[in-house]
XYZ file of C-alpha atoms in Angstrom:
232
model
C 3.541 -22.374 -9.600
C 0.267 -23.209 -7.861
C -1.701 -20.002 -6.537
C -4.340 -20.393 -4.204
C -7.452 -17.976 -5.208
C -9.380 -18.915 -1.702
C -8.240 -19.634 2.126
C -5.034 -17.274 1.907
C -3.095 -15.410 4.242
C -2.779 -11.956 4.145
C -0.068 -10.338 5.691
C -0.219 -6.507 5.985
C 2.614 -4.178 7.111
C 1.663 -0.376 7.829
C -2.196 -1.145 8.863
C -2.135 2.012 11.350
C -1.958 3.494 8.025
C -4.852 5.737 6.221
C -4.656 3.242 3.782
C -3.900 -0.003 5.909
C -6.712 1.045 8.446
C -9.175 0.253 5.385
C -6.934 -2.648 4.082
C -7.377 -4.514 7.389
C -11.183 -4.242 7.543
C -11.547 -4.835 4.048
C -9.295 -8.809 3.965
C -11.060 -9.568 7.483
C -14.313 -8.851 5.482
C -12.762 -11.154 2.233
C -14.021 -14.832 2.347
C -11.036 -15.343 0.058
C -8.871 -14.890 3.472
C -8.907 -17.276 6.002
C -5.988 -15.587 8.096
C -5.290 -12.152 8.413
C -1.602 -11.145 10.145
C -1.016 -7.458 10.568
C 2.939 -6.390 11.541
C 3.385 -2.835 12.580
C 5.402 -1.332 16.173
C 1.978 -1.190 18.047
C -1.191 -3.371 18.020
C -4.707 -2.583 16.652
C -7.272 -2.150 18.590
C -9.487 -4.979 16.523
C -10.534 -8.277 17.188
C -11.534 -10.537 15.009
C -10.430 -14.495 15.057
C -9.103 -14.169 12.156
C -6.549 -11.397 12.584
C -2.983 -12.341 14.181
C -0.980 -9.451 15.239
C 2.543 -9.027 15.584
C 4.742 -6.202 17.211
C 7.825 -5.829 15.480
C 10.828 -3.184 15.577
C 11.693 -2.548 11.798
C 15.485 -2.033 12.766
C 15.963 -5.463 13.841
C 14.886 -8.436 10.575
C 14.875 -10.901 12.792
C 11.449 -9.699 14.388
C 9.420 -9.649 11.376
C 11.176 -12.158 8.812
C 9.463 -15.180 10.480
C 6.199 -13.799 10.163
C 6.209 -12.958 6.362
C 4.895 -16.006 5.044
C 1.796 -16.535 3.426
C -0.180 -15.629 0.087
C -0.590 -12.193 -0.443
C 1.960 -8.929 1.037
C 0.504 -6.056 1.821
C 3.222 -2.926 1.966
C 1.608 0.706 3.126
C 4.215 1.941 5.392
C 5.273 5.438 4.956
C 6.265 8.566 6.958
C 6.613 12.664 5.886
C 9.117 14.475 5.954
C 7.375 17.033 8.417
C 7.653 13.489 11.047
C 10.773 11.803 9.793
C 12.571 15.545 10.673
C 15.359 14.679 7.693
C 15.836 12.726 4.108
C 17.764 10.577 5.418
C 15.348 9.358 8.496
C 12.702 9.648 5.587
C 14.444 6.857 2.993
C 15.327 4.689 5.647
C 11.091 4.397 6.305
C 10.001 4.448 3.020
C 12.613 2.690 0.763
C 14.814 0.740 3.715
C 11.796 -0.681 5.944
C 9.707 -1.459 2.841
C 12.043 -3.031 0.677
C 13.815 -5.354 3.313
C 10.109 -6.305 4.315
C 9.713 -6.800 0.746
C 12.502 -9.204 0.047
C 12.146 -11.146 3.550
C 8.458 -12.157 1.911
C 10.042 -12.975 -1.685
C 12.834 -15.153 -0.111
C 10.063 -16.891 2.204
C 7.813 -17.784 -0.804
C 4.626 -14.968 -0.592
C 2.780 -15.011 -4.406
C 1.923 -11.596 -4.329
C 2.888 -8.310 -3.536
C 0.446 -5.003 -3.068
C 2.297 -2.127 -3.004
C 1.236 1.751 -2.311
C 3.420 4.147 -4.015
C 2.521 7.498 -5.358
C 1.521 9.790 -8.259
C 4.943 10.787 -9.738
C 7.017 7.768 -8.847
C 10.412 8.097 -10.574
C 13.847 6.979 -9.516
C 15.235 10.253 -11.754
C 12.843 13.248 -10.569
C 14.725 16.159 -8.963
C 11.765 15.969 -6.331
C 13.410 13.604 -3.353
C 9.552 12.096 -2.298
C 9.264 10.918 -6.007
C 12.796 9.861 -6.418
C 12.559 7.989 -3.314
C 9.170 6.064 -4.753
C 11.053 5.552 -7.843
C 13.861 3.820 -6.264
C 11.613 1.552 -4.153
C 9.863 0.619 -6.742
C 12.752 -0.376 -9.372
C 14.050 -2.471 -6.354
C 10.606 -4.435 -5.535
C 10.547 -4.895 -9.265
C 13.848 -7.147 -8.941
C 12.248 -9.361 -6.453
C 11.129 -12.977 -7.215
C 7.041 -12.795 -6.492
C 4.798 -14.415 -9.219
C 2.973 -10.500 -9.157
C 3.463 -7.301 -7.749
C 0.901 -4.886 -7.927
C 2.193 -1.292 -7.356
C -0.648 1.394 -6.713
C -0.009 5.237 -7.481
C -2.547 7.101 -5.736
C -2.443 10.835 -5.728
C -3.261 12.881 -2.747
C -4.656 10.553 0.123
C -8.181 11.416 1.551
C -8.833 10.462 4.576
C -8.012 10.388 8.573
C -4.831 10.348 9.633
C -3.552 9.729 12.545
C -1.037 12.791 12.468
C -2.354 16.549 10.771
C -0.417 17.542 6.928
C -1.438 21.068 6.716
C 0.257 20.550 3.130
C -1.715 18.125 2.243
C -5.053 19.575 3.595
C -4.498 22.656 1.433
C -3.168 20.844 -1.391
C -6.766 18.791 -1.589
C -8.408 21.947 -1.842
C -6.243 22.966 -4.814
C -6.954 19.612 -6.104
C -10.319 19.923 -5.944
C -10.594 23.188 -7.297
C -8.332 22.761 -10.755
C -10.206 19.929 -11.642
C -13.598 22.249 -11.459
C -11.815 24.582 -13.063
C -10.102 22.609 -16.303
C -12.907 20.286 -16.415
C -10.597 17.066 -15.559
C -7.172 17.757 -17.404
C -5.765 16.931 -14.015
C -7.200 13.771 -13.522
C -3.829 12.097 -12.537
C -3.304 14.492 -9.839
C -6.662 14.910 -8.300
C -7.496 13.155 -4.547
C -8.179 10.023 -3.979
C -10.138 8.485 -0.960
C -7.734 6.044 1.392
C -10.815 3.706 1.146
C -10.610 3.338 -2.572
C -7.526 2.672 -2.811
C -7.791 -0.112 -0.207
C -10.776 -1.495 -1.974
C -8.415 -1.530 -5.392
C -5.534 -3.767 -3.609
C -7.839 -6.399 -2.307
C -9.814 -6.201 -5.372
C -6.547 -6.746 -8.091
C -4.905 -9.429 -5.685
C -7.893 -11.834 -6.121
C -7.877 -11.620 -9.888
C -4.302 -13.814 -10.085
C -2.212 -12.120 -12.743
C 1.025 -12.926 -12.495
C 3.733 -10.316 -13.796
C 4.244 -6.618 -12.877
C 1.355 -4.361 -12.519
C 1.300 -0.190 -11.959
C -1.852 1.365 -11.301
C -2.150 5.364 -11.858
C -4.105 7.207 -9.498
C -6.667 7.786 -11.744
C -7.343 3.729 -12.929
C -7.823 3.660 -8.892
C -10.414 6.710 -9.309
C -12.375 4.749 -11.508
C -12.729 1.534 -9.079
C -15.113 3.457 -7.092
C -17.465 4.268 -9.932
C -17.664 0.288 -10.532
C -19.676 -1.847 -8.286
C -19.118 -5.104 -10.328
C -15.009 -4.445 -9.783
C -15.537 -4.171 -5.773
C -17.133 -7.752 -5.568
C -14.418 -9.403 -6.181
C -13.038 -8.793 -2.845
């Protein structure tokens, strides 16, 4: 198989996203991207000639399917539990959504697949967020892309568009443990949205094909190196 390394297409689902807001701005920025197509249930308020935007209802495949082709798949869509109201209304968001977007790409032909997880992924934990991260991951790992990339940041730092008291006092926590035990919790310890953004673009231009997982804190360490971050 013959994968392009310039003039791609990027398509990005979840780009209202903490994570996607910096995605988009980051592969409209990438001279390795000639076409940037966002999908998501309302439109961005960017314009660029290079971004193509799409509204699409996630219940229904036949408004989003067509538009999954290209190079490189984007996933960051993902909900709480304090705004999906149940578990059930939470897995259909973050396993259902994401892995039928997942295989409509795969059966269209997309090379690559980015994928935001989390810390703690695991289709066995007793903890439903991680189990449910776990079993979307096993399932994208089925799927036919030459690579998929799947990123496990910790805690997410960063504007959102909705407030997580949980998460606001869990970065403060965060931030004091690893003062306090002088890095032991590494893995666990916040990561800035941006990063993590800069990370996806970064690892989808280097071309390796095969399955990838990135722990939180590999992603840490992308900020601290410059020479990493001009590959996007």
């Amino acid at each position: 198989m013959q994968i392009s390394a310039g003039n791609k297409t990027a398509i990005i689902v979840g780009a209202s996203g903490v994570v996607g807001g910096h995605l988009v701005n980051y592969l409209l920025a990438s001279q390795n991207y000639s076409k940037v197509v966002s999908l998501g249930r309302r439109k961005l308020d960017i314009e660029s000639e290079k971004l193509e935007q799409h509204i699409i209802n996630f219940d229904k495949y036949g408004t989003y399917a067509p538009f999954l082709k290209g190079d490189d798949l984007y996933l960051t869509i993902g909900t709480t539990m304090a705004k999906a109201k149940s578990k059930e209304a939470f897995r259909k968001v973050d396993y259902t959504y994401a892995l039928n977007i997942a295989k409509a790409a795969s059966e269209n032909g997309m090379n690559q697949l980015m994928l935001v997880s989390s810390v703690g992924a695991d289709s066995e934990s007793v903890i439903f967020y991680s189990r449910i991260k776990g079993e979307l991951e096993n399932a994208i790992k089925e799927l036919t892309f030459w690579s998929i990339h799947i990123f496990r940041p910790s805690i997410l730092l960063g504007e959102r568009p909705e407030s997580r008291t949980g998460e606001s006092i869990a970065k403060v926590i965060g931030k004091g443990l690893d003062f306090v035990l002088g890095g032991l919790l590494t893995k666990y310890k916040p990561v800035e949205a941006e990063t993590v953004a800069k990370a996806m673009v970064a690892k989808a231009q280097e071309l390796d094909s095969g399955i990838h997982v990135y722990p939180s804190h590999w992603i840490q360490k992308l900020s601290e190196k410059e020479d990493a971050l001009r590959k996007i």
